[in-house]
Short mmCIF file of C-alpha atoms in Angstrom, two decimals:
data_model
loop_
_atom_site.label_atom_id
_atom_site.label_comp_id
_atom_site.label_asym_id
_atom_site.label_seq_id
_atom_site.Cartn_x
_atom_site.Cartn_y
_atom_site.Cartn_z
CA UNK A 1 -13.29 19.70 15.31
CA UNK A 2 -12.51 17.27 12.41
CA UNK A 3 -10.25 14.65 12.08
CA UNK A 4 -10.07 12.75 8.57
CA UNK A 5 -8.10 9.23 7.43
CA UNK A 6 -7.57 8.03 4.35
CA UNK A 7 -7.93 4.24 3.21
CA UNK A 8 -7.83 2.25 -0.05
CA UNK A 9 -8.66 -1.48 0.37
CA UNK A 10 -4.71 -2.55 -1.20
CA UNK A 11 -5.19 -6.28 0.22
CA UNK A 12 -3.76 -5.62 3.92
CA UNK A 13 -5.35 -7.65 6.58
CA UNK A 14 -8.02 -6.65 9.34
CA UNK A 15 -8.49 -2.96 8.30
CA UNK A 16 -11.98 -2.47 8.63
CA UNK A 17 -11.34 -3.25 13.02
CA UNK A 18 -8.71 -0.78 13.24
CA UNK A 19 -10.92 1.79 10.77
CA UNK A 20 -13.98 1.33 13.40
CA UNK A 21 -11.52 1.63 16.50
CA UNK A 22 -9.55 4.47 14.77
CA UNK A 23 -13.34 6.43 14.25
CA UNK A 24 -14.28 5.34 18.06
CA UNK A 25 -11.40 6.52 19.44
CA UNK A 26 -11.63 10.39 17.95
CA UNK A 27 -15.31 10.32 17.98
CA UNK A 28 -15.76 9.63 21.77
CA UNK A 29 -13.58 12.75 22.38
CA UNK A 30 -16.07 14.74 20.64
CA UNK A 31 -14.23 14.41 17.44
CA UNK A 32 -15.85 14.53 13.90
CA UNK A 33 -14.17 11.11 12.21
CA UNK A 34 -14.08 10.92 9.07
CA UNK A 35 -13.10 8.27 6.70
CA UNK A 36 -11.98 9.76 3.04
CA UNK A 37 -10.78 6.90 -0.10
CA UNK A 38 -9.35 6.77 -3.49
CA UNK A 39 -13.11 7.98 -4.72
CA UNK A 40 -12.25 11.21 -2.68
CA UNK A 41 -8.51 11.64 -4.09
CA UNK A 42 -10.24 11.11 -7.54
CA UNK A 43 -12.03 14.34 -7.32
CA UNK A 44 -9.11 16.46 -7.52
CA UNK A 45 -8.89 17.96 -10.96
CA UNK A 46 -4.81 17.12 -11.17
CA UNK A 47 -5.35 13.49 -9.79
CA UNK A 48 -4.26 11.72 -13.17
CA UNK A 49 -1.81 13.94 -13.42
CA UNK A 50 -0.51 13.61 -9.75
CA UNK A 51 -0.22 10.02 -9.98
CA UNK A 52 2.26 10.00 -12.87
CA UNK A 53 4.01 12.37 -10.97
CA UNK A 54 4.27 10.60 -8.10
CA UNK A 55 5.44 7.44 -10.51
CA UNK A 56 7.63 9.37 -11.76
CA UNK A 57 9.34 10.73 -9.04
CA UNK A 58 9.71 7.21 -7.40
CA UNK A 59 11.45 5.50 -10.55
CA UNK A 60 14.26 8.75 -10.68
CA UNK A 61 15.12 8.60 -7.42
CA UNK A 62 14.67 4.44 -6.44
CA UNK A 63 15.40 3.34 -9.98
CA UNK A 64 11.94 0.86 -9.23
CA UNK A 65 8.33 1.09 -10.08
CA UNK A 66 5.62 2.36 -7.12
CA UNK A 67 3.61 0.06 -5.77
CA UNK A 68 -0.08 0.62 -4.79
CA UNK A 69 0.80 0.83 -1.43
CA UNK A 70 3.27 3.62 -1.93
CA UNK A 71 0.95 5.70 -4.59
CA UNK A 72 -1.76 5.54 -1.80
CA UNK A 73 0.62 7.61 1.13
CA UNK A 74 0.62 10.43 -1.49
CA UNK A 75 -2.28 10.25 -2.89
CA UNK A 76 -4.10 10.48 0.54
CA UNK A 77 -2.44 14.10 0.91
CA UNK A 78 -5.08 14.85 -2.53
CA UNK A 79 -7.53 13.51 -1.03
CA UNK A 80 -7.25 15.97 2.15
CA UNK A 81 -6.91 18.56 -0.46
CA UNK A 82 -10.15 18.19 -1.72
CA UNK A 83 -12.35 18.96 1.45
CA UNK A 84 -14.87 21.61 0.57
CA UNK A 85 -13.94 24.48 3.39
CA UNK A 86 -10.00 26.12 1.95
CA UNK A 87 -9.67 27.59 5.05
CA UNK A 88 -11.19 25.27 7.49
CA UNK A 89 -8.18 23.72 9.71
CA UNK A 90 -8.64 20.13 10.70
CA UNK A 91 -6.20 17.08 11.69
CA UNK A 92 -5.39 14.12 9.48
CA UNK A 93 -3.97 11.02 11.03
CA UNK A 94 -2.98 7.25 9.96
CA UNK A 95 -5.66 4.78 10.93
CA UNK A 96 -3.39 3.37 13.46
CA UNK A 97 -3.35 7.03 15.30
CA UNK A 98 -5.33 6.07 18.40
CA UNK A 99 -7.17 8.85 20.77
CA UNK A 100 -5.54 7.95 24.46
CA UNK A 101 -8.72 9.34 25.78
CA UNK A 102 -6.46 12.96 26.70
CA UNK A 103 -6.61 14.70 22.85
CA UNK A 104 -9.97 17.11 23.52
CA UNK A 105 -11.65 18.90 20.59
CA UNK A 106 -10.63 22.30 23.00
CA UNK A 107 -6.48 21.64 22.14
CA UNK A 108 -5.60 24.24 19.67
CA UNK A 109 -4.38 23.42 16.06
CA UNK A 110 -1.21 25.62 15.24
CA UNK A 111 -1.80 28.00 11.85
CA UNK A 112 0.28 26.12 10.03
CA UNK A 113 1.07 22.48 8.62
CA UNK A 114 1.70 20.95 11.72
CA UNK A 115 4.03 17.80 12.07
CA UNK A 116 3.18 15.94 15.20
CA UNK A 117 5.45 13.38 15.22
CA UNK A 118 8.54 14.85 13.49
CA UNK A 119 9.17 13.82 9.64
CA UNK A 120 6.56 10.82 10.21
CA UNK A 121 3.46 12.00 8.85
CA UNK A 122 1.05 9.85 11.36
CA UNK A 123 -0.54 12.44 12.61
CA UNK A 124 -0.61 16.59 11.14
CA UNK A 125 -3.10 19.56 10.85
CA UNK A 126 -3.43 21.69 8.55
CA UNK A 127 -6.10 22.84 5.99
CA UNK A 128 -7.00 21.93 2.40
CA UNK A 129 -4.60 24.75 0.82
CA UNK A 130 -1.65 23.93 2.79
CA UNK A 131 -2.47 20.00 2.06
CA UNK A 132 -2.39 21.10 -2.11
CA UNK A 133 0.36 22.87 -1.99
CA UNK A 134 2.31 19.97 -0.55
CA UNK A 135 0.88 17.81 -3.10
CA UNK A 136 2.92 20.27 -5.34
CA UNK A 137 5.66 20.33 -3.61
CA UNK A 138 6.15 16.52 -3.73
CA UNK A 139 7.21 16.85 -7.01
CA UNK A 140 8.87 20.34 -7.50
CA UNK A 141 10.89 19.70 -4.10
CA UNK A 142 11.73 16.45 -5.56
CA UNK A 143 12.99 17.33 -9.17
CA UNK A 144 14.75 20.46 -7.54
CA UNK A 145 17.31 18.16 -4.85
CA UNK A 146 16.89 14.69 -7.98
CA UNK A 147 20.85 14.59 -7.84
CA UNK A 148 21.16 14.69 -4.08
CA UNK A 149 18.27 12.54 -3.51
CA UNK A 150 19.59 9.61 -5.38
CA UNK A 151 22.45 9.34 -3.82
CA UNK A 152 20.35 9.24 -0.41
CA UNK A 153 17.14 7.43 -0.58
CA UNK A 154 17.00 3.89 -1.67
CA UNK A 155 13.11 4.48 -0.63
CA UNK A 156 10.94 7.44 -1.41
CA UNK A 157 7.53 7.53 -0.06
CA UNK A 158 5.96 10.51 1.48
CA UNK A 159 7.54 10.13 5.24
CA UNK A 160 10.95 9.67 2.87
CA UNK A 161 10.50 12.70 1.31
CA UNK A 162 9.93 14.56 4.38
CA UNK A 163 13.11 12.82 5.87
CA UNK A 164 15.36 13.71 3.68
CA UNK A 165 13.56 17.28 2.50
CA UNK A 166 12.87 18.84 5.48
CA UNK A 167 15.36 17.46 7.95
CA UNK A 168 18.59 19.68 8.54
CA UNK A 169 20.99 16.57 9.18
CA UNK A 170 19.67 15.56 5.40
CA UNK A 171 19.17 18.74 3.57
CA UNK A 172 20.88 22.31 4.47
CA UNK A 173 18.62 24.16 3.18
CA UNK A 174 15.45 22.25 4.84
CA UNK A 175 14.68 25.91 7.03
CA UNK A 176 13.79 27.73 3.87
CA UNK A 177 11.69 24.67 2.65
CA UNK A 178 9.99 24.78 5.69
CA UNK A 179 9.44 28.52 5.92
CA UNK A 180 8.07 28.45 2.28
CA UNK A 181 5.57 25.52 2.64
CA UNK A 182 4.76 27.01 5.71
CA UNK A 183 5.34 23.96 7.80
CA UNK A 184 5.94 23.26 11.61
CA UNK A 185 7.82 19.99 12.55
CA UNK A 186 7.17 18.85 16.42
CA UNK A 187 7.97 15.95 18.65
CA UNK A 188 6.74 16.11 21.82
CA UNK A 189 6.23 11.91 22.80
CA UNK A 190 4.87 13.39 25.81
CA UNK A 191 2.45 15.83 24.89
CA UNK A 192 0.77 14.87 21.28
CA UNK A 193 1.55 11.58 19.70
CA UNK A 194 4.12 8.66 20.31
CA UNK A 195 4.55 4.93 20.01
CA UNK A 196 2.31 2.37 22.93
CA UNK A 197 4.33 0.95 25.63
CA UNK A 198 6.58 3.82 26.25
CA UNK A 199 7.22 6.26 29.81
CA UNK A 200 4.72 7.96 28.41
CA UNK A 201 1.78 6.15 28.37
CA UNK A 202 -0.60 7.96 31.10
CA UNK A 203 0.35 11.41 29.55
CA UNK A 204 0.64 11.12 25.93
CA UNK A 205 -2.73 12.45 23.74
CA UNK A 206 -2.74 9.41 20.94
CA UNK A 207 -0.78 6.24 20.08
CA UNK A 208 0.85 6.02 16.90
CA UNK A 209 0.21 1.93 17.08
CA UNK A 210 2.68 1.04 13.93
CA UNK A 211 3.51 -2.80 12.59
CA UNK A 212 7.26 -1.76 14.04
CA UNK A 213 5.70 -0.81 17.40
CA UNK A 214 3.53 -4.22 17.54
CA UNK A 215 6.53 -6.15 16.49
CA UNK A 216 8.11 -4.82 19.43
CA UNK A 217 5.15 -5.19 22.02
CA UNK A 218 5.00 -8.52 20.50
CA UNK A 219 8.52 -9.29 20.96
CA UNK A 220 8.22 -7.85 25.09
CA UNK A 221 5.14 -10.45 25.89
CA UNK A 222 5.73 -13.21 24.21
CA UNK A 223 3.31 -15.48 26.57
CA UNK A 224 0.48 -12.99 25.56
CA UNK A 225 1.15 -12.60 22.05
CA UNK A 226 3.26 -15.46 21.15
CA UNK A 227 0.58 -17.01 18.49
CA UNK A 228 -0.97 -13.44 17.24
CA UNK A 229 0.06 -11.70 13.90
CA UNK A 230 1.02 -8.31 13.77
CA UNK A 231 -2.21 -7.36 12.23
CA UNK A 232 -4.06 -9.20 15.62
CA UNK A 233 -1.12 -7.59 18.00
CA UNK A 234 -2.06 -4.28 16.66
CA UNK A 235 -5.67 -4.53 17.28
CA UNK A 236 -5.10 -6.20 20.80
CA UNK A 237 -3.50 -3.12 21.93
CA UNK A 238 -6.10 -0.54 20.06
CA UNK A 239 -8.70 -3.01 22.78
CA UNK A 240 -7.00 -2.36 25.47
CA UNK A 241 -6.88 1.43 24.87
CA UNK A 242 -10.28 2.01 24.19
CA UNK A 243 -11.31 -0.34 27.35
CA UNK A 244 -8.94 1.19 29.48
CA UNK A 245 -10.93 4.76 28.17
CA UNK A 246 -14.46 3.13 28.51
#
């Protein structure tokens, strides 16, 4: 099975340790890794297109301009869009999505686009189709609910427009979005994917290992991590995953 990333170099710090632990993590489990870019998003034939879009969309609804960062958490959705097999269904995770050692290439991928972790998009499956249309429906879902929206969301990247899309306690009608995109929202901290340091730990299949959830391991051992930056935090707990795994 295949799991795929996406990364643009947008000036954050220490990426390239958490890239090689994200790939090490998956590919010990048997897992294809692979790393896709802003080259790959390129190749879509409505990239240019997308991006304005996506600009576009940000400025009606925030009133501000998009930043790099926030044109690169859609345009990574394009970029899973272009993988050559249409039908082929694979997982796509943030590079901070780390394999416990428990997520086997045997665990069945639902036939649809598959939310792990709720409206946070850190970890989904799906296949190239499913991952275009969404690219669609960023906008058209967008320009459909503009009015609502803006009185909503002083933010609007993609988890945003997931949270207050496809989430009943934002949007009503969020059921038939989700039957038409053909979507599946889980959250099972459990089972699939959920934040380090939690009950959870010796069950769960892959730690979502966020800045908020280093600030907060930070925060709970202060005499080991009381001179690190998030950015070192982070990668101190990917270690001890992957030598707890070994």
């Amino acid at each position: 099975m295949k799991i795929y990333t996406y990364y643009e170099n947008i000036n954050f710090q220490k990426q390239d340790k958490l890239l090689q632990a994200w790939k090490l993590s998956w590919e010990r489990m048997g897992f294809e890794a692979i790393i896709l870019g802003l080259d790959d998003a390129k190749k879509h034939p409505k990239y240019d297109d997308f991006c304005k879009k996506m600009k576009s969309i940000f400025k009606k609804v925030t009133g501000n301009e998009l930043k790099p960062y926030g044109l690169s958490c859609f345009a990574r959705w394009l970029a899973y869009a272009t993988v050559e097999d249409k039908e082929s269904r694979f997982l796509v995770s943030d590079y901070d999505v780390i394999n416990s050692g428990r997520w086997k290439t045997h665990h069945p991928i639902t036939n649809k686009l598959h939310f792990y972790d709720s409206a946070c998009p850190c970890l989904v499956s799906g296949n190239p189709k499913e991952f275009d249309e969404l690219c669609n429906a960023f906008f058209d879902v967008t320009m459909q609910r503009i009015t609502k929206l803006q009185t909503q969301a002083n933010h609007y990247h993609d988890q945003e427009f997931f949270v207050y899309n496809f989430i009943k306690d934002h949007n009503s009608d969020a059921e038939k979005l989700i039957i038409k995109y053909n979507m599946f929202f889980s959250r099972r901290r459990c089972e699939d994917v959920a934040p380090f340091g939690t009950n959870c730990d010796n069950k769960v299949r892959a730690f979502h290992i966020s800045h908020h959830n280093s600030e907060i391991i930070r925060d709970q051992n202060p005499e080991k991590y009381q001179d690190k930056s998030l950015d070192e935090v982070r990668l101190s707990i990917t270690d001890d995953i992957l030598s707890n795994n070994i």
